[in-house]
Short mmCIF file of C-alpha atoms in Angstrom, two decimals:
data_model
loop_
_atom_site.label_atom_id
_atom_site.label_comp_id
_atom_site.label_asym_id
_atom_site.label_seq_id
_atom_site.Cartn_x
_atom_site.Cartn_y
_atom_site.Cartn_z
CA UNK E 1448 89.32 94.32 119.58
CA UNK E 1449 88.95 92.27 116.41
CA UNK E 1450 89.57 89.07 118.35
CA UNK E 1451 86.91 90.02 120.90
CA UNK E 1452 84.34 90.75 118.18
CA UNK E 1453 84.96 87.30 116.69
CA UNK E 1454 84.49 85.82 120.17
CA UNK E 1455 81.25 87.71 120.80
CA UNK E 1456 79.83 86.30 117.57
CA UNK E 1457 80.19 82.80 119.03
CA UNK E 1458 77.69 83.78 121.74
CA UNK E 1459 75.30 85.46 119.28
CA UNK E 1460 76.41 88.93 120.38
CA UNK E 1461 74.65 88.68 123.73
CA UNK E 1462 77.35 90.75 125.50
CA UNK E 1463 78.21 94.42 125.05
CA UNK E 1464 81.67 95.36 123.71
CA UNK E 1465 83.57 97.88 125.86
CA UNK E 1466 86.71 99.52 124.48
CA UNK E 1467 89.87 100.68 126.28
CA UNK E 1468 92.11 102.62 123.85
CA UNK E 1469 95.49 100.98 124.47
CA UNK E 1470 96.09 99.83 120.88
CA UNK E 1471 98.46 101.14 118.22
CA UNK E 1472 95.91 103.21 116.29
CA UNK E 1473 92.70 103.23 118.42
CA UNK E 1474 90.73 104.27 115.35
CA UNK E 1475 87.40 102.68 116.23
CA UNK E 1476 87.58 104.29 119.69
CA UNK E 1477 88.06 107.65 117.95
CA UNK E 1478 85.17 107.00 115.58
CA UNK E 1479 82.92 106.02 118.47
CA UNK E 1480 83.73 109.27 120.30
CA UNK E 1481 85.89 107.77 123.06
CA UNK E 1482 89.20 108.96 121.63
CA UNK E 1483 92.44 107.96 123.35
CA UNK E 1484 91.72 109.21 126.89
CA UNK E 1485 91.70 106.13 129.13
CA UNK E 1486 89.84 107.95 131.91
CA UNK E 1487 87.05 108.89 129.51
CA UNK E 1488 87.01 105.29 128.26
CA UNK E 1489 86.51 104.03 131.83
CA UNK E 1490 83.69 106.53 132.38
CA UNK E 1491 82.02 105.30 129.18
CA UNK E 1492 82.21 101.69 130.39
CA UNK E 1493 80.20 102.53 133.51
CA UNK E 1494 78.14 105.55 132.50
CA UNK E 1495 77.83 105.38 128.73
CA UNK E 1496 75.04 104.19 126.48
CA UNK E 1497 74.70 101.12 124.29
CA UNK E 1498 74.79 101.53 120.52
CA UNK E 1499 74.37 98.96 117.79
CA UNK E 1500 76.95 98.77 115.01
CA UNK E 1501 77.38 96.78 111.81
CA UNK E 1502 79.76 93.81 111.67
CA UNK E 1503 81.71 93.00 108.52
CA UNK E 1504 82.50 89.46 107.39
CA UNK E 1505 85.59 88.55 105.38
CA UNK E 1506 85.74 85.14 103.67
CA UNK E 1507 89.04 84.04 102.13
CA UNK E 1508 88.11 81.95 99.11
CA UNK E 1509 91.23 79.77 98.88
CA UNK E 1510 91.39 78.73 102.54
CA UNK E 1511 87.76 79.09 103.59
CA UNK E 1512 88.85 81.10 106.65
CA UNK E 1513 86.39 83.72 107.87
CA UNK E 1514 87.04 86.74 110.09
CA UNK E 1515 84.71 89.40 111.44
CA UNK E 1516 85.59 93.09 111.73
CA UNK E 1517 84.02 96.38 112.74
CA UNK E 1518 86.53 98.99 111.54
CA UNK E 1519 88.36 98.65 108.19
CA UNK E 1520 89.58 95.87 105.93
CA UNK E 1521 91.82 96.38 102.94
CA UNK E 1522 94.33 94.97 100.53
CA UNK E 1523 97.45 96.34 98.91
CA UNK E 1524 99.67 99.10 100.22
CA UNK E 1525 97.70 99.63 103.45
CA UNK E 1526 97.94 95.95 104.38
CA UNK E 1527 101.68 95.94 103.74
CA UNK E 1528 102.07 99.02 105.97
CA UNK E 1529 100.04 97.38 108.77
CA UNK E 1530 102.11 94.22 108.45
CA UNK E 1531 105.29 96.25 108.89
CA UNK E 1532 103.82 98.15 111.88
CA UNK E 1533 102.97 94.84 113.54
CA UNK E 1534 106.52 93.61 112.89
CA UNK E 1535 107.90 96.67 114.73
CA UNK E 1536 107.08 95.06 118.08
CA UNK E 1537 109.74 92.40 117.43
CA UNK E 1538 112.45 94.86 116.30
CA UNK E 1539 114.61 96.48 118.94
CA UNK E 1540 114.84 99.80 117.01
CA UNK E 1541 111.09 100.13 116.41
CA UNK E 1542 109.24 98.27 119.15
CA UNK E 1543 108.48 101.43 121.16
CA UNK E 1544 107.05 103.36 118.19
CA UNK E 1545 103.26 103.75 118.42
CA UNK E 1546 100.35 105.59 116.77
CA UNK E 1547 100.85 107.91 113.80
CA UNK E 1548 104.70 107.84 113.97
CA UNK E 1549 104.62 104.05 113.60
CA UNK E 1550 102.38 104.21 110.55
CA UNK E 1551 104.34 107.04 108.93
CA UNK E 1552 107.59 105.14 109.44
CA UNK E 1553 106.06 102.05 107.87
CA UNK E 1554 104.66 104.10 104.97
CA UNK E 1555 108.14 105.45 104.23
CA UNK E 1556 109.67 101.99 104.22
CA UNK E 1557 106.94 100.38 102.08
CA UNK E 1558 106.89 103.31 99.65
CA UNK E 1559 110.27 102.18 98.32
CA UNK E 1560 108.62 98.96 97.08
CA UNK E 1561 105.32 100.53 95.97
CA UNK E 1562 103.81 98.81 92.92
CA UNK E 1563 100.33 98.72 91.41
CA UNK E 1564 98.59 95.40 90.73
CA UNK E 1565 95.74 94.23 88.51
CA UNK E 1566 92.67 94.41 90.76
CA UNK E 1567 89.15 93.17 90.14
CA UNK E 1568 86.57 94.75 92.44
CA UNK E 1569 82.94 93.62 92.44
CA UNK E 1570 80.60 95.90 94.39
CA UNK E 1571 76.96 94.79 94.61
CA UNK E 1572 77.25 93.17 91.17
CA UNK E 1573 79.17 95.99 89.47
CA UNK E 1574 82.65 94.86 88.36
CA UNK E 1575 85.59 97.29 88.15
CA UNK E 1576 88.90 96.18 86.60
CA UNK E 1577 91.72 98.53 87.59
CA UNK E 1578 95.45 98.84 88.07
CA UNK E 1579 95.44 99.88 91.72
CA UNK E 1580 97.64 100.62 94.74
CA UNK E 1581 95.12 99.67 97.43
CA UNK E 1582 91.48 99.07 98.13
CA UNK E 1583 90.02 99.76 101.59
CA UNK E 1584 86.63 98.36 102.62
CA UNK E 1585 85.51 100.54 105.51
CA UNK E 1586 82.77 100.10 108.07
CA UNK E 1587 84.11 103.12 110.02
CA UNK E 1588 86.00 106.25 109.01
CA UNK E 1589 89.68 105.75 109.78
CA UNK E 1590 92.60 103.41 110.36
CA UNK E 1591 96.33 103.77 110.85
CA UNK E 1592 96.03 106.14 113.82
CA UNK E 1593 93.75 108.73 112.22
CA UNK E 1594 93.96 108.24 108.44
CA UNK E 1595 90.42 109.14 107.29
CA UNK E 1596 90.29 106.67 104.44
CA UNK E 1597 86.46 106.81 104.34
CA UNK E 1598 85.48 110.13 105.94
CA UNK E 1599 81.76 109.69 105.22
CA UNK E 1600 81.47 106.11 106.52
CA UNK E 1601 78.94 105.30 109.24
CA UNK E 1602 79.29 102.13 111.27
CA UNK E 1603 75.53 101.61 111.56
CA UNK E 1604 74.20 102.34 108.05
CA UNK E 1605 74.38 98.80 106.63
CA UNK E 1606 76.88 99.70 103.91
CA UNK E 1607 80.62 99.65 103.36
CA UNK E 1608 82.44 102.71 102.06
CA UNK E 1609 85.13 101.59 99.60
CA UNK E 1610 88.25 103.61 98.78
CA UNK E 1611 90.03 102.51 95.61
CA UNK E 1612 93.36 104.18 94.84
CA UNK E 1613 94.37 103.77 91.22
CA UNK E 1614 97.90 103.34 89.88
CA UNK E 1615 100.19 106.26 90.70
CA UNK E 1616 103.90 106.93 90.72
CA UNK E 1617 105.83 107.01 93.98
CA UNK E 1618 106.21 110.80 94.04
CA UNK E 1619 102.60 111.42 93.07
CA UNK E 1620 101.45 109.03 95.80
CA UNK E 1621 103.78 110.65 98.35
CA UNK E 1622 102.52 114.16 97.54
CA UNK E 1623 98.87 113.13 97.80
CA UNK E 1624 99.22 110.89 100.85
CA UNK E 1625 99.00 113.63 103.57
CA UNK E 1626 95.47 114.46 102.36
CA UNK E 1627 94.21 111.24 103.94
CA UNK E 1628 94.62 112.73 107.43
CA UNK E 1629 91.96 115.34 106.61
CA UNK E 1630 89.85 113.08 104.42
CA UNK E 1631 90.37 115.36 101.40
CA UNK E 1632 92.00 112.61 99.31
CA UNK E 1633 88.52 111.59 98.10
CA UNK E 1634 88.56 114.41 95.50
CA UNK E 1635 91.91 113.32 94.01
CA UNK E 1636 91.58 112.06 90.40
CA UNK E 1637 93.31 108.78 91.29
CA UNK E 1638 90.80 108.02 94.08
CA UNK E 1639 87.42 106.38 93.51
CA UNK E 1640 84.88 106.12 96.35
CA UNK E 1641 82.03 103.59 96.27
CA UNK E 1642 79.39 102.19 98.60
CA UNK E 1643 78.03 98.69 98.79
CA UNK E 1644 76.86 95.76 100.90
CA UNK E 1645 78.69 92.88 99.21
CA UNK E 1646 82.26 93.26 97.95
CA UNK E 1647 84.63 90.81 96.24
CA UNK E 1648 88.31 91.46 95.59
CA UNK E 1649 90.68 89.55 93.32
CA UNK E 1650 94.19 90.57 92.32
CA UNK E 1651 97.15 89.46 90.29
CA UNK E 1652 99.45 88.84 92.03
CA UNK E 1653 97.56 87.97 95.26
CA UNK E 1654 97.71 90.67 97.93
CA UNK E 1655 97.76 90.47 101.74
CA UNK E 1656 94.43 91.44 103.28
CA UNK E 1657 94.18 93.61 106.38
CA UNK E 1658 91.34 92.90 108.84
CA UNK E 1659 91.05 95.38 111.76
CA UNK E 1660 94.79 95.94 111.94
CA UNK E 1661 95.98 92.38 111.32
CA UNK E 1662 96.89 90.65 108.07
CA UNK E 1663 94.68 87.54 107.98
CA UNK E 1664 95.12 86.11 104.49
CA UNK E 1665 95.42 86.94 100.80
CA UNK E 1666 93.09 87.79 97.94
CA UNK E 1667 90.69 86.58 96.63
CA UNK E 1668 88.37 87.64 99.45
CA UNK E 1669 84.67 88.41 99.81
CA UNK E 1670 83.09 90.91 102.26
CA UNK E 1671 79.52 91.39 103.47
CA UNK E 1672 77.75 93.06 106.42
CA UNK E 1673 75.46 92.11 109.28
CA UNK E 1674 73.64 95.41 109.99
CA UNK E 1675 73.46 96.70 113.59
CA UNK E 1676 74.12 93.30 115.13
CA UNK E 1677 76.82 94.17 117.71
CA UNK E 1678 76.19 96.14 120.92
CA UNK E 1679 78.96 98.60 121.83
CA UNK E 1680 79.32 100.83 124.90
CA UNK E 1681 79.58 104.42 123.68
CA UNK E 1682 79.56 107.97 125.10
CA UNK E 1683 76.16 109.44 125.85
CA UNK E 1684 74.91 111.97 123.30
CA UNK E 1685 75.76 115.55 124.19
#
């Protein structure tokens, strides 16, 4: 889906994006109201309505590479988990694991190496210096097969919802982690939620950066939004 969005940008978004939920997580399909039912997805393609959604831009400062996204970007623990999930397809013991089981398996394996880093987050001019585990920049509500990292995010409001998880021990992180599936992690004292239009992330050491399910580069990275620029086929209201 991320590749298609980047392709549509080359034609000035003149076409409408239709989604079939055959991915690992299918989170944007869930957020849009399609879910994971392929028959419903086909009905939406032919009988749905067109909605306009925001498109995020990610610019990697050291390489100059730019990628577009419509779901979630992030750096830190979540990017490492996604990287491991993507590696599963090449491993004979894991290549058939999909959805939430794939992400939970990857979480367990990456948890053994969990470490906080020095993170600098700039959100619309406000700078936050923090020892952190991850920072997710969300255009939509969830990633990882249903992890509601930004439960209040709206993909057409012109703003990112940012989830910053501060330094925590392995056991503390493990105990709090299940709350992300209900979106109740936002009240945890180690979680800080922000909103903004322009975001910059720097870290020491550099961290891999996740863009719509794929690791595309490393920090430092800058994010911004094009509001309601992409047309997407969605279920009809009601």
